[in-house]
Amino acid sequence: MIIRSLKVTNFRNYDKFNITLGSKMNIFIGNNASGKTNILEAIAILGLTKSFRNGLDADVIKFDRKKAVIEGRVLNNKQIKDLKIEFLEKDKNIFVNNKKVKKYASYISNLNIIIFTPNDLDIIKGSPSIRRNLLNMALSQISYSYLVTYNEYNKILKTRNEYLKILFTNGIADKAYLDVLTDKLVEKAVLIYRERFKYLSLINSYISDIYNNITEDKRLLKIEYSPNISISSYEEEELRKVLINTYKKNYRRELSAGMTLFGPHRDDFSFIMDNNIDMKIYASEGQQKCAVLAYKLASIPIFKENNGTNPVLLLDDIFSELDLTKRNKLLKYVSRDIQSIITTTDLKNISKKTLDSAVIFKVNEGKVERS
């Protein structure tokens, strides 16, 4: 998967720019606050339809403008597609080859991206919701059926939570309807559990080698999946039984809480080193950064195996996060058969060989120019 060109209009600090990207490494150099991250954000939006930053969709529109537009020409499995996303004050329009897309879920596969930012330490240190979002972002790009199932699960979950509140305040409400909702929720939950378990198992088959390659260390790194129910097997029937029994046993508890307390919406996972070291507690920030980076790089072969093509790799200010040795190891890794888009404040300590093979852009005061 390759982004051939990127055009933005009235986006963040940019009036307009239109650039042609290289098929391998692209480096955007500029001072802090010059707008480099905004470029990665535009690409991420083009792939995922939403920003990796917090805030409203309308926040991406440049001050005093009415509309922001992101356009990209993408080569995906030998097919050229023109993608466009328009942001209005209270609306968003998505187009593929000038045809408006009605369902966002059908759009996601057009541009697969993996992004690393300085804030990614929160993946280890932060709340479980951050890690769940990370899982959902990857699986939604790999599997259309997962994305549809996950969206359906959330709709059923919302309805079930609302009905639990009704049952709590109105004793004459029909509990049989809650049972129907529970059965539907279980059906979707089983699929989500199985896909997440499978994905993290695949991550574990790559993550240690990548981590050790970048750090020149010899550690065993793995991801430990932690659903909030006791699961001994990820076979469909076993999962269904466990979930049904969990909801039956905890009916009164959920009724009092007015919400569904068990299910994949409460999942978590941990970064574990050498079988028993929880990296959230015992690892240094340097180790945590490299572990998150290894996790994201481990997803590249999984994307390729499932989608038939590599994703686009976005690395925001990655050089400031790593020492020279790790930086060079990473550059060697991403110089392979994958398009990477990297931001940095300077080109120091990057080898001439790497720079000669990269396309370099200068970012300054809302302007982007090829060097």
XYZ file of C-alpha atoms in Angstrom:
371
model
C 0.000 0.000 0.000
C 1.452 3.334 -1.087
C 0.215 6.910 -0.873
C 1.172 8.440 -4.201
C 0.055 11.982 -3.414
C -1.431 14.022 -0.577
C -3.359 17.266 -0.865
C -4.853 19.269 1.996
C -6.929 22.437 1.984
C -7.719 24.597 5.032
C -6.472 21.876 7.381
C -5.052 22.913 10.776
C -2.273 25.462 10.038
C -2.240 24.817 6.281
C -3.993 26.862 3.621
C -3.082 24.352 0.970
C -0.379 21.964 -0.168
C -0.136 19.203 -2.740
C 2.825 16.815 -2.578
C 3.995 13.627 -4.270
C 5.353 11.044 -1.838
C 8.102 8.499 -2.363
C 7.234 4.815 -2.303
C 9.662 4.042 0.554
C 10.951 6.476 3.193
C 9.650 10.050 3.400
C 11.099 12.444 5.981
C 9.437 15.725 6.973
C 11.847 18.089 8.712
C 10.860 21.251 10.567
C 10.942 23.071 13.875
C 8.652 22.164 16.731
C 5.091 23.468 16.218
C 5.710 23.920 12.480
C 2.892 21.522 11.550
C 4.743 18.263 10.903
C 2.398 16.213 13.080
C -0.566 17.778 11.273
C 0.633 16.076 8.089
C 0.636 12.673 9.792
C -2.760 13.478 11.253
C -4.143 14.193 7.780
C -2.851 10.833 6.536
C -4.255 9.019 9.566
C -7.648 10.634 8.983
C -7.525 9.615 5.332
C -7.084 6.014 6.483
C -9.250 5.842 9.607
C -11.756 8.695 8.997
C -10.873 10.208 12.384
C -7.925 11.838 14.096
C -5.590 10.229 16.615
C -5.903 13.486 18.566
C -8.701 14.247 20.977
C -11.300 16.795 19.973
C -14.119 17.390 17.534
C -13.948 16.712 13.805
C -14.497 20.411 13.171
C -11.305 21.244 15.088
C -9.226 20.299 12.033
C -10.735 23.150 9.992
C -8.362 26.098 9.786
C -9.481 29.126 11.769
C -12.011 31.309 9.971
C -12.577 28.767 7.167
C -15.770 26.813 6.528
C -14.398 23.536 5.214
C -11.251 21.406 5.402
C -10.411 18.830 2.733
C -7.905 15.961 2.721
C -7.251 14.140 -0.553
C -4.957 11.269 -1.370
C -4.180 8.999 -4.289
C -3.457 5.503 -2.994
C -2.051 2.389 -4.639
C -3.685 -0.610 -2.962
C -3.087 -4.119 -4.331
C -2.336 -2.742 -7.812
C -5.456 -0.561 -7.783
C -5.320 3.232 -7.792
C -7.954 4.914 -5.629
C -8.638 8.592 -5.074
C -9.721 9.197 -1.486
C -11.222 12.404 -0.142
C -12.585 13.474 3.229
C -14.356 16.806 3.730
C -14.881 18.335 7.152
C -17.676 20.835 7.620
C -18.616 22.510 10.889
C -21.215 19.863 11.728
C -20.698 17.166 9.127
C -18.146 14.951 7.402
C -18.241 13.592 3.857
C -16.136 10.707 2.558
C -15.489 9.879 -1.099
C -13.773 7.085 -3.021
C -13.159 7.841 -6.697
C -15.562 10.798 -6.410
C -18.394 8.592 -5.104
C -19.759 9.422 -1.665
C -19.386 6.656 0.914
C -22.493 6.046 3.015
C -21.088 3.539 5.510
C -17.752 4.379 7.110
C -17.085 0.693 7.835
C -16.894 -0.042 4.108
C -14.245 2.680 3.655
C -11.598 1.655 6.203
C -9.776 -0.907 4.029
C -8.776 1.692 1.427
C -5.727 2.925 3.353
C -4.198 0.956 6.217
C -1.938 2.864 8.583
C 0.156 2.186 11.671
C 1.219 5.229 13.673
C 3.740 5.797 16.445
C 3.681 9.078 18.406
C 5.488 10.335 21.527
C 2.205 9.897 23.418
C 2.295 6.144 22.841
C 3.855 5.573 26.254
C 0.239 5.833 27.428
C -0.359 2.488 25.735
C 1.560 0.861 28.574
C 1.027 3.423 31.333
C -2.509 4.554 30.596
C -6.001 3.195 31.132
C -7.321 -0.068 29.605
C -9.488 1.930 27.185
C -6.323 3.138 25.407
C -5.193 -0.443 24.834
C -8.662 -1.524 23.701
C -8.729 1.339 21.204
C -5.348 0.216 19.894
C -6.670 -3.314 19.381
C -9.818 -2.086 17.682
C -7.885 0.225 15.363
C -5.727 -2.626 14.100
C -8.430 -5.282 13.856
C -10.849 -2.912 12.129
C -8.281 -2.394 9.360
C -7.532 -6.107 9.071
C -11.067 -7.478 9.228
C -14.224 -5.832 7.907
C -16.292 -8.464 9.738
C -14.607 -7.517 13.029
C -15.435 -3.842 12.501
C -19.070 -4.633 11.728
C -19.322 -7.022 14.691
C -17.721 -4.509 17.042
C -20.114 -1.752 15.953
C -23.085 -4.088 16.409
C -21.805 -5.119 19.836
C -21.668 -1.490 20.958
C -25.224 -0.833 19.771
C -26.536 -3.863 21.660
C -24.447 -2.917 24.701
C -25.964 0.568 24.766
C -29.498 -0.841 24.543
C -28.788 -3.430 27.256
C -27.383 -0.783 29.591
C -30.441 1.392 29.064
C -32.752 -1.534 29.758
C -30.871 -2.485 32.941
C -31.622 1.022 34.212
C -35.290 0.588 33.293
C -35.458 -2.737 35.128
C -33.842 -1.221 38.197
C -36.315 1.666 38.396
C -39.389 -0.222 37.159
C -39.834 -3.699 38.592
C -42.639 -4.585 36.181
C -40.421 -4.267 33.097
C -39.999 -7.451 31.050
C -36.836 -9.329 32.065
C -37.321 -11.645 29.077
C -36.311 -8.759 26.814
C -33.068 -8.406 28.765
C -32.394 -12.098 28.126
C -32.866 -11.512 24.396
C -30.403 -8.623 24.505
C -27.955 -10.730 26.503
C -28.068 -13.539 23.936
C -27.391 -11.052 21.130
C -24.550 -9.473 23.097
C -22.977 -12.870 23.779
C -23.113 -13.766 20.080
C -21.077 -10.673 19.168
C -18.790 -10.887 22.214
C -17.683 -14.420 21.318
C -16.485 -13.251 17.899
C -14.657 -10.253 19.370
C -12.883 -12.347 22.011
C -11.750 -14.872 19.426
C -10.419 -12.243 17.007
C -8.572 -10.350 19.733
C -7.011 -13.516 21.115
C -5.922 -14.604 17.634
C -4.445 -11.186 16.823
C -2.466 -10.897 20.065
C -1.189 -14.448 19.621
C 0.155 -13.420 16.212
C 1.720 -10.298 17.723
C 3.507 -12.554 20.209
C 5.064 -14.557 17.397
C 6.956 -11.441 16.212
C 7.320 -8.976 19.076
C 10.331 -10.416 20.934
C 12.510 -10.655 17.833
C 11.677 -7.094 16.816
C 12.262 -5.724 20.317
C 15.617 -7.493 20.601
C 16.635 -6.378 17.120
C 16.015 -2.709 17.955
C 17.490 -2.808 21.461
C 20.273 -5.359 20.819
C 18.943 -7.097 23.911
C 17.940 -10.681 24.615
C 14.599 -10.514 26.382
C 11.344 -12.394 26.064
C 8.558 -9.902 25.419
C 4.936 -10.936 25.146
C 1.453 -9.489 25.276
C -0.801 -10.986 27.928
C -4.498 -10.759 27.084
C -6.681 -10.039 30.131
C -10.446 -10.285 29.624
C -12.445 -9.447 32.757
C -14.057 -12.889 32.781
C -12.357 -16.212 33.455
C -11.677 -17.867 30.087
C -10.017 -21.278 29.849
C -10.675 -21.813 26.138
C -11.416 -19.588 23.160
C -13.581 -22.208 21.470
C -16.919 -20.678 20.476
C -19.176 -22.909 22.554
C -16.981 -22.637 25.654
C -16.916 -18.856 25.383
C -20.674 -18.716 24.966
C -21.247 -20.847 28.068
C -18.859 -18.782 30.187
C -20.502 -15.520 29.130
C -24.067 -16.752 29.673
C -23.172 -18.060 33.137
C -21.367 -14.828 34.004
C -24.383 -12.702 33.139
C -26.750 -15.017 35.029
C -24.619 -15.017 38.182
C -24.154 -11.253 38.116
C -27.691 -10.193 37.199
C -28.338 -8.414 40.523
C -24.958 -6.739 40.454
C -25.444 -5.391 36.930
C -29.000 -4.367 37.771
C -27.780 -2.264 40.699
C -24.987 -0.757 38.612
C -27.301 -0.034 35.684
C -24.687 -1.216 33.223
C -23.063 -4.289 31.686
C -20.039 -5.093 33.825
C -18.602 -7.997 31.826
C -17.561 -8.404 28.217
C -14.946 -7.306 25.676
C -15.729 -3.638 26.377
C -13.854 -4.227 29.673
C -10.853 -6.042 28.132
C -7.235 -5.218 28.822
C -3.774 -6.512 27.950
C -0.302 -6.126 29.448
C 3.276 -5.980 28.213
C 5.162 -8.739 30.031
C 8.940 -9.170 29.920
C 10.750 -12.413 30.758
C 7.474 -14.139 31.711
C 6.713 -12.224 34.907
C 7.811 -8.579 34.678
C 4.894 -6.189 34.124
C 6.420 -3.380 32.072
C 3.819 -0.908 33.329
C 5.388 -1.156 36.790
C 8.982 -2.266 36.428
C 10.312 -1.155 33.021
C 12.182 2.064 32.259
C 10.653 4.599 29.874
C 13.218 3.589 27.272
C 12.172 -0.044 27.524
C 8.506 0.942 27.382
C 9.018 3.036 24.243
C 10.811 0.193 22.500
C 8.164 -2.317 23.594
C 5.357 -0.203 22.129
C 7.346 0.329 18.948
C 7.975 -3.430 18.679
C 4.253 -4.064 19.200
C 3.342 -1.764 16.334
C 6.033 -3.067 14.009
C 4.889 -6.625 14.811
C 1.528 -5.795 13.283
C 3.049 -5.090 9.846
C 3.391 -8.756 8.733
C -0.092 -9.460 10.132
C -1.549 -6.663 8.011
C 0.270 -7.962 4.948
C -0.859 -11.550 5.489
C -4.497 -10.543 5.900
C -4.735 -7.692 3.395
C -2.163 -8.747 0.820
C -0.199 -5.517 1.195
C 1.841 -3.636 3.771
C 0.298 -0.748 5.698
C 1.774 2.750 5.613
C 3.951 3.432 8.665
C 3.725 6.866 10.310
C 6.454 7.781 12.813
C 6.046 11.107 14.610
C 9.227 12.591 16.082
C 10.575 9.089 16.597
C 14.240 10.090 16.478
C 13.980 12.178 19.649
C 12.554 9.135 21.433
C 15.477 6.793 20.685
C 19.231 6.846 21.151
C 21.535 6.669 18.135
C 21.924 2.886 18.087
C 18.196 2.208 18.357
C 17.473 4.927 15.808
C 19.746 3.310 13.241
C 18.274 -0.124 13.951
C 14.790 1.268 13.389
C 15.778 3.037 10.177
C 17.275 -0.177 8.863
C 14.054 -1.990 9.725
C 11.704 0.522 8.082
C 13.893 0.796 4.977
C 12.418 -2.502 3.839
C 9.465 -2.963 1.511
C 7.138 -0.501 3.224
C 6.238 3.149 2.789
C 7.180 5.139 5.874
C 6.449 8.771 6.668
C 8.653 10.216 9.390
C 8.784 13.615 11.090
C 11.884 15.064 12.739
C 13.389 18.375 13.827
C 16.797 17.630 12.304
C 18.672 15.154 10.136
C 21.676 14.747 12.405
C 22.976 11.241 12.952
C 21.021 9.878 9.985
C 23.394 8.136 7.610
C 24.022 9.526 4.140
C 22.909 6.194 2.695
C 19.523 6.528 4.406
C 19.093 10.158 3.376
C 20.042 9.411 -0.231
C 17.278 6.820 -0.467
C 14.630 8.982 1.246
C 12.388 11.743 -0.066
C 12.847 14.777 2.184
C 10.342 17.587 2.723
C 10.889 20.863 4.571
C 8.017 22.148 6.707
C 7.949 25.829 7.656
C 5.188 28.322 8.491
C 2.398 26.411 6.813
C 4.448 25.505 3.749
C 5.607 22.037 2.678
C 8.311 21.825 0.036
C 10.327 18.944 -1.337
C 14.000 19.372 -0.515
